[in-house]
Amino acid sequence: MGKGEFELIGWIKEQFEVPEGILGIGDDCAVIPQRDGLETLVTTDMLVDGIHFLMEDIDPYSLGWKSAAVNLSDIAGMGGKPVGTFLSTALPKSIPDGFTEEFIRGYKDISDRFNCPLLGGDTTAAKDRLCISVTVLGSCGAGQSLKRSGARTGDLVCVTGTLGDSAAGLRIILEGHSERQEFLIGRHYRPVPRVAEGQKLAATTGIGACMDISDGIGSDLRHILEASGVSASVDVRSLPLSAELRDLCARRGWDAAELALDGGEDYELLFTCRPGTPVSIPHTVIGEIIAAPDGSDPAVPVIIWEGTDRDFTGFRHF
């Protein structure tokens, strides 16, 4: 292929001229201005058997739930309100009886939770593996969507919820542990996007940048830094970790920080805010936005990991 995931995305972006006033490739969603003081948010994502999920382990209800949830999370990352989804599937002949009905039941339950109906899509045959593509439409007030480019020096770096639970759940699945730890597996298979939290952040003066956490802080924070032209320091000792994750890591000798920073698929919110901002949602401050350290290239963001001598780069698809 010749290019990594983000290099490929950057190259594709350069091939298209986006009309003035429209935000294209580079954030969680595209943003299209509309009349009546609104903006339309559009996001799309694909899930492929063997890459994003394992057909032999995940139940169809959970797969339907997750397929919608990970896309709804992109709307949450920009502070928007979900409006509707479009679902396309490529179905192999090996799909078992009743699979589609259970898949749609899970898809509908998470969609109903956010009043976001399925509006259309496509279904076709696949040769050997299930492929799922979901597009979500959302809306927000004109100029109010949260973007990756809003971080400023002195901002606090914050996250919602706990980190690393989904990665631990996936590791349990892949290693086939008899101790299943349903909480952690549930966090992997049935994430709950932080839609209400994102809308509250969008309505709060003093919020800088924001995105959802899909590839781990080690990767996703760098997206914010690159878009904003800044660097950051993160205190690894301040990471919010669930009791279930701490307990499992202590017993099995797993590295909780690695799961939290490199694992991904938490679908929490990562955001920055000016000091003193009255943030009304539960969150944890894990670091600070800083200027590029002396001697470093200002065009290449730096993350200083306090409390460790390691570097964390997040999950890489390619």
CSV table of N, CA, C and O in Angstrom, one decimal, residues 27-30 41-47 67 70-72 74-75 86 88 132-137:
chain,number,residue,atom,x,y,z
A,27,ASP,N,-11.7,15.9,10.7
A,27,ASP,CA,-12.3,15.9,12.0
A,27,ASP,C,-13.1,14.6,12.1
A,27,ASP,O,-13.1,13.8,11.2
A,28,ASP,N,-13.9,14.5,13.3
A,28,ASP,CA,-14.7,13.3,13.4
A,28,ASP,C,-15.8,13.3,12.4
A,28,ASP,O,-16.3,12.2,12.1
A,29,CYS,N,-16.3,14.4,12.0
A,29,CYS,CA,-17.4,14.6,11.0
A,29,CYS,C,-17.1,15.7,10.0
A,29,CYS,O,-16.3,16.6,10.3
A,30,ALA,N,-17.7,15.5,8.8
A,30,ALA,CA,-17.7,16.7,7.9
A,30,ALA,C,-18.8,17.6,8.4
A,30,ALA,O,-19.8,17.2,9.1
A,41,LEU,N,-23.9,17.5,10.4
A,41,LEU,CA,-22.7,16.7,10.6
A,41,LEU,C,-22.8,15.4,9.9
A,41,LEU,O,-23.9,14.8,9.9
A,42,VAL,N,-21.8,14.9,9.2
A,42,VAL,CA,-21.9,13.7,8.5
A,42,VAL,C,-20.6,12.8,8.8
A,42,VAL,O,-19.5,13.3,8.8
A,43,THR,N,-20.8,11.6,9.2
A,43,THR,CA,-19.7,10.7,9.5
A,43,THR,C,-20.0,9.3,9.0
A,43,THR,O,-21.2,8.9,8.9
A,44,THR,N,-19.0,8.6,8.6
A,44,THR,CA,-19.2,7.2,8.1
A,44,THR,C,-18.0,6.3,8.6
A,44,THR,O,-16.9,6.8,8.8
A,45,ASP,N,-18.3,5.1,8.8
A,45,ASP,CA,-17.3,4.2,9.3
A,45,ASP,C,-17.6,2.8,8.8
A,45,ASP,O,-18.8,2.4,8.5
A,46,MET,N,-16.6,1.9,8.7
A,46,MET,CA,-16.7,0.6,8.2
A,46,MET,C,-16.2,-0.4,9.3
A,46,MET,O,-15.2,-0.1,9.9
A,47,LEU,N,-16.9,-1.5,9.4
A,47,LEU,CA,-16.4,-2.6,10.3
A,47,LEU,C,-16.3,-3.9,9.4
A,47,LEU,O,-17.3,-4.2,8.7
A,67,SER,N,-22.0,-1.4,15.9
A,67,SER,CA,-22.0,-0.8,14.6
A,67,SER,C,-22.6,0.6,14.6
A,67,SER,O,-22.0,1.5,13.9
A,70,VAL,N,-20.4,3.2,17.5
A,70,VAL,CA,-19.1,3.8,17.1
A,70,VAL,C,-19.3,5.0,16.2
A,70,VAL,O,-18.4,5.9,16.2
A,71,ASN,N,-20.3,4.9,15.4
A,71,ASN,CA,-20.6,6.1,14.5
A,71,ASN,C,-21.3,7.2,15.2
A,71,ASN,O,-21.0,8.4,15.0
A,72,LEU,N,-22.2,6.9,16.1
A,72,LEU,CA,-22.8,7.9,16.9
A,72,LEU,C,-21.8,8.6,17.8
A,72,LEU,O,-22.0,9.8,18.1
A,74,ASP,N,-18.9,9.6,16.9
A,74,ASP,CA,-18.3,10.7,16.1
A,74,ASP,C,-19.1,11.9,16.2
A,74,ASP,O,-18.6,13.0,16.3
A,75,ILE,N,-20.5,11.8,16.2
A,75,ILE,CA,-21.4,12.9,16.4
A,75,ILE,C,-21.2,13.5,17.8
A,75,ILE,O,-21.1,14.7,18.0
A,86,PHE,N,-27.6,5.5,8.1
A,86,PHE,CA,-27.8,4.7,6.9
A,86,PHE,C,-26.9,3.5,7.1
A,86,PHE,O,-25.7,3.7,7.4
A,88,SER,N,-25.3,-0.1,5.5
A,88,SER,CA,-25.0,-0.9,4.3
A,88,SER,C,-24.3,-2.2,4.8
A,88,SER,O,-23.3,-2.0,5.6
A,132,ILE,N,-19.7,-4.2,7.2
A,132,ILE,CA,-20.7,-3.3,7.7
A,132,ILE,C,-20.3,-1.8,7.5
A,132,ILE,O,-19.2,-1.5,7.9
A,133,SER,N,-21.1,-1.0,6.9
A,133,SER,CA,-20.8,0.4,6.7
A,133,SER,C,-22.0,1.2,7.2
A,133,SER,O,-23.1,1.0,6.9
A,134,VAL,N,-21.7,2.2,8.1
A,134,VAL,CA,-22.7,3.0,8.7
A,134,VAL,C,-22.4,4.5,8.5
A,134,VAL,O,-21.2,4.9,8.7
A,135,THR,N,-23.4,5.2,8.1
A,135,THR,CA,-23.3,6.7,7.9
A,135,THR,C,-24.3,7.3,8.9
A,135,THR,O,-25.4,6.9,9.0
A,136,VAL,N,-23.9,8.3,9.6
A,136,VAL,CA,-24.7,9.0,10.6
A,136,VAL,C,-24.8,10.5,10.2
A,136,VAL,O,-23.8,11.1,9.9
A,137,LEU,N,-26.0,11.0,10.2
A,137,LEU,CA,-26.2,12.5,10.1
A,137,LEU,C,-26.5,13.0,11.4
A,137,LEU,O,-27.3,12.4,12.2
